[in-house]
Coordinates of C-alpha atoms in Angstrom, one line a residue:
Chain A
G814 CA 88.2 -6.6 122.4
N815 CA 87.5 -5.4 125.8
S816 CA 87.4 -1.8 126.8
V817 CA 85.6 0.7 129.1
T818 CA 84.7 4.2 128.2
Q819 CA 83.6 6.7 130.9
M820 CA 82.7 10.3 130.9
E821 CA 85.6 12.7 131.3
G822 CA 85.8 14.9 134.4
P823 CA 86.0 16.8 136.4
V824 CA 82.4 16.7 137.4
T825 CA 81.6 19.6 139.8
L826 CA 78.3 19.3 141.8
S827 CA 76.7 21.2 144.9
E828 CA 75.9 19.1 147.9
E829 CA 72.5 17.3 147.5
A830 CA 72.7 17.3 143.7
F831 CA 71.9 14.3 141.6
L832 CA 75.0 12.4 140.2
T833 CA 75.2 10.5 137.0
I834 CA 78.6 9.2 135.8
N835 CA 78.3 7.5 132.4
C836 CA 80.2 4.2 131.6
T837 CA 79.8 2.2 128.4
Y838 CA 81.8 -0.9 127.8
T839 CA 82.8 -3.3 124.9
A840 CA 83.4 -6.9 125.8
T841 CA 83.5 -10.5 124.5
G842 CA 81.0 -12.8 126.2
Y843 CA 79.1 -11.8 129.3
P844 CA 81.4 -9.7 131.6
S845 CA 81.1 -8.7 135.2
L846 CA 81.0 -4.9 135.8
F847 CA 82.3 -2.8 138.7
W848 CA 82.6 0.6 140.0
Y849 CA 85.7 1.5 142.1
V850 CA 86.3 4.5 144.1
Q851 CA 89.6 6.2 145.1
Y852 CA 89.3 8.9 147.8
P853 CA 92.1 11.4 148.2
G854 CA 95.2 9.8 149.5
E855 CA 93.7 6.4 149.5
G856 CA 94.0 3.2 147.5
L857 CA 91.3 1.9 145.1
Q858 CA 88.2 0.2 146.7
L859 CA 85.4 -1.6 145.2
L860 CA 82.1 0.5 145.4
L861 CA 79.6 -1.9 143.6
K862 CA 79.4 -4.6 141.2
A863 CA 76.9 -6.6 139.0
T864 CA 77.6 -9.8 137.4
K865 CA 74.8 -10.4 134.8
A866 CA 72.5 -8.5 132.7
D867 CA 69.6 -6.4 134.6
D868 CA 71.5 -6.7 137.9
K869 CA 71.7 -3.6 140.0
G870 CA 74.7 -3.0 142.2
S871 CA 74.2 -0.7 145.2
N872 CA 76.3 0.6 148.1
K873 CA 76.6 3.7 150.2
G874 CA 73.6 5.3 148.2
F875 CA 75.2 4.7 144.9
E876 CA 73.6 2.5 142.2
A877 CA 74.4 1.2 138.8
T878 CA 72.4 -1.2 136.5
Y879 CA 73.9 -3.6 134.1
R880 CA 72.4 -2.7 130.8
K881 CA 73.3 -5.4 128.1
E882 CA 71.2 -3.9 125.4
T883 CA 73.0 -0.5 125.7
T884 CA 76.2 -2.0 127.0
S885 CA 76.1 0.5 129.9
F886 CA 76.7 0.6 133.7
H887 CA 76.2 4.3 134.7
L888 CA 76.8 5.2 138.3
E889 CA 74.0 7.3 140.1
K890 CA 73.4 8.8 143.3
G891 CA 70.5 10.8 144.3
S892 CA 72.0 13.3 146.7
V893 CA 75.9 13.7 146.8
Q894 CA 77.8 14.7 149.8
V895 CA 81.0 16.5 150.1
S896 CA 82.6 13.1 151.4
D897 CA 81.8 11.8 148.0
S898 CA 84.4 13.7 146.4
A899 CA 86.9 11.2 144.8
V900 CA 87.7 9.5 141.5
Y901 CA 85.5 7.0 140.2
F902 CA 86.4 4.1 138.0
C903 CA 84.3 1.8 135.9
A904 CA 85.8 -1.7 135.2
L905 CA 84.9 -5.0 133.7
S906 CA 86.1 -8.5 134.0
P907 CA 85.5 -10.7 130.9
Y908 CA 85.3 -14.0 132.7
N909 CA 86.2 -15.5 136.1
F910 CA 87.9 -12.6 137.3
N911 CA 91.0 -13.4 135.5
K912 CA 91.6 -9.9 134.1
F913 CA 90.2 -6.4 134.8
Y914 CA 89.9 -3.6 132.4
F915 CA 89.4 -0.1 133.8
G916 CA 88.2 3.2 132.5
S917 CA 90.3 6.4 132.8
G918 CA 88.4 7.5 135.8
T919 CA 86.0 10.4 136.4
K920 CA 87.0 13.0 139.2
L921 CA 84.0 14.2 141.3
N922 CA 84.3 17.5 143.2
V923 CA 81.2 18.0 145.6
K924 CA 81.0 21.7 146.9
P925 CA 79.2 22.5 150.2
Chain B
D190 CA 93.9 -8.8 158.2
T191 CA 96.1 -5.8 157.4
G192 CA 95.3 -5.3 153.9
V193 CA 97.4 -5.5 150.9
S194 CA 100.8 -4.0 151.5
Q195 CA 103.4 -2.9 148.9
D196 CA 107.1 -2.0 149.2
P197 CA 108.7 0.5 148.6
R198 CA 106.1 3.1 148.4
H199 CA 108.3 5.3 146.2
K200 CA 111.2 4.4 144.1
I201 CA 113.5 6.9 142.2
T202 CA 115.9 5.4 139.8
K203 CA 118.2 6.3 136.9
R204 CA 117.5 5.1 133.4
G205 CA 119.0 1.6 132.8
Q206 CA 118.9 0.5 136.3
N207 CA 116.9 -2.5 137.5
V208 CA 114.0 -2.3 140.1
T209 CA 111.9 -4.6 142.1
F210 CA 108.8 -4.2 143.8
R211 CA 107.1 -6.3 146.5
C212 CA 103.4 -7.1 147.1
D213 CA 102.0 -8.8 150.1
P214 CA 98.5 -9.8 149.5
I215 CA 95.9 -10.3 152.3
S216 CA 96.6 -13.6 154.0
E217 CA 95.1 -16.6 152.2
H218 CA 94.1 -14.8 149.0
N219 CA 94.9 -17.0 146.2
R220 CA 94.6 -14.6 143.4
L221 CA 97.2 -11.7 142.9
Y222 CA 97.1 -9.0 140.3
W223 CA 99.6 -6.3 139.1
Y224 CA 98.5 -3.1 137.4
R225 CA 100.3 0.0 136.1
Q226 CA 98.6 3.4 136.4
T227 CA 99.8 6.6 134.9
L228 CA 98.5 9.9 135.8
G229 CA 94.9 10.7 134.6
Q230 CA 94.5 7.1 133.6
G231 CA 92.7 4.0 135.1
P232 CA 94.9 0.9 136.1
E233 CA 96.2 -1.1 133.3
F234 CA 96.2 -4.9 133.8
L235 CA 99.7 -6.3 133.6
T236 CA 99.6 -10.0 135.1
Y237 CA 97.7 -12.3 137.4
F238 CA 98.5 -15.2 139.5
Q239 CA 96.4 -18.0 140.9
N240 CA 98.6 -19.2 143.8
E241 CA 102.0 -19.5 142.5
A242 CA 100.9 -20.0 138.8
Q243 CA 101.1 -16.9 136.5
L244 CA 97.9 -17.4 134.4
E245 CA 97.5 -14.1 132.5
K246 CA 100.1 -11.7 131.2
S247 CA 99.4 -8.4 129.2
R248 CA 101.1 -7.5 126.2
L249 CA 102.1 -4.4 128.1
L250 CA 104.5 -6.6 130.0
S251 CA 107.5 -6.5 127.8
D252 CA 110.6 -8.8 128.1
R253 CA 112.1 -6.3 130.7
F254 CA 109.2 -6.9 133.1
S255 CA 109.0 -10.2 135.2
A256 CA 106.8 -11.2 137.9
E257 CA 107.0 -14.1 140.3
R258 CA 105.0 -15.5 143.3
P259 CA 107.2 -18.3 144.3
K260 CA 105.3 -19.7 147.2
G261 CA 101.9 -18.4 146.4
S262 CA 102.0 -15.7 149.0
F263 CA 104.0 -12.6 148.3
S264 CA 104.9 -11.4 144.7
T265 CA 107.6 -9.5 143.2
L266 CA 107.6 -7.4 140.0
E267 CA 111.1 -6.7 138.5
I268 CA 111.8 -4.2 135.8
Q269 CA 115.0 -4.6 134.0
R270 CA 116.8 -1.7 132.3
T271 CA 114.3 0.8 133.2
E272 CA 113.0 3.6 130.8
Q273 CA 111.6 7.0 131.5
G274 CA 108.3 5.5 130.0
D275 CA 108.2 3.1 133.1
S276 CA 107.6 5.9 135.3
A277 CA 104.1 5.2 136.8
M278 CA 102.2 3.9 139.9
Y279 CA 102.5 0.1 140.1
L280 CA 99.4 -1.4 141.9
C281 CA 98.9 -4.8 143.4
A282 CA 95.6 -6.2 144.2
S283 CA 94.3 -9.7 145.6
I284 CA 91.1 -11.7 145.7
E285 CA 90.3 -14.5 148.0
G286 CA 89.3 -16.5 145.0
R287 CA 87.6 -19.6 146.7
P288 CA 84.2 -21.1 145.7
G289 CA 81.6 -19.0 147.8
S290 CA 83.8 -16.1 148.5
T291 CA 83.0 -12.4 147.5
D292 CA 85.6 -12.1 144.6
T293 CA 86.1 -8.6 145.8
Q294 CA 89.5 -7.3 144.8
Y295 CA 91.3 -5.4 147.3
F296 CA 94.1 -3.0 146.2
G297 CA 97.3 -2.0 147.9
P298 CA 98.6 1.6 148.1
G299 CA 100.9 1.2 145.2
T300 CA 104.6 1.8 144.5
R301 CA 105.3 5.1 142.6
L302 CA 108.3 4.6 140.3
T303 CA 110.2 7.6 138.9
V304 CA 112.8 6.9 136.2
L305 CA 115.2 9.9 135.6

């Protein structure tokens, strides 16, 4: 089947710290992988995506690399800001964006 | 482009009542998705439309749930004989879905359902 597992939160970091949020997946075929972010009081929005193995998605200083051998898509940022405080969701789409599977979300708190 | 809109934003109902939610996707987006999200969880896929055709349905979508997109524009999600377990946030999303488009999924703000 298809599923996404991501690390439980909350994750609390000081400003300018390095961030890693782990995400692993199980999928049939060759899925596309995504990270979505939900800022407080707002709807989900796409942060980055990768559609094939070894692709790196990046946006707003965040990066994630599609690792087929480890079935992982970990989210990283070198220096977090208070404004990065949000809930982050890892997701996959098995084929042709017909269906999406989301992880349970990881809440990030960044302290000044 | 005003984004994906959903109506109502909040709905409180009594167990056993029927409720209907509406989603207006971004204009000319031909793919539309419904999700359910409970507290502390990620969105769970319910169903997907390509224009007016409903192409995927989750096993989560019991017989009490029905979704339509009659003209390929707005969509409705109806829950009949609501149960307390139906209490959740119902999210709608759309994708342009045309060759050469970005396939970015845009989410609406959601409708929060509370079943008493």
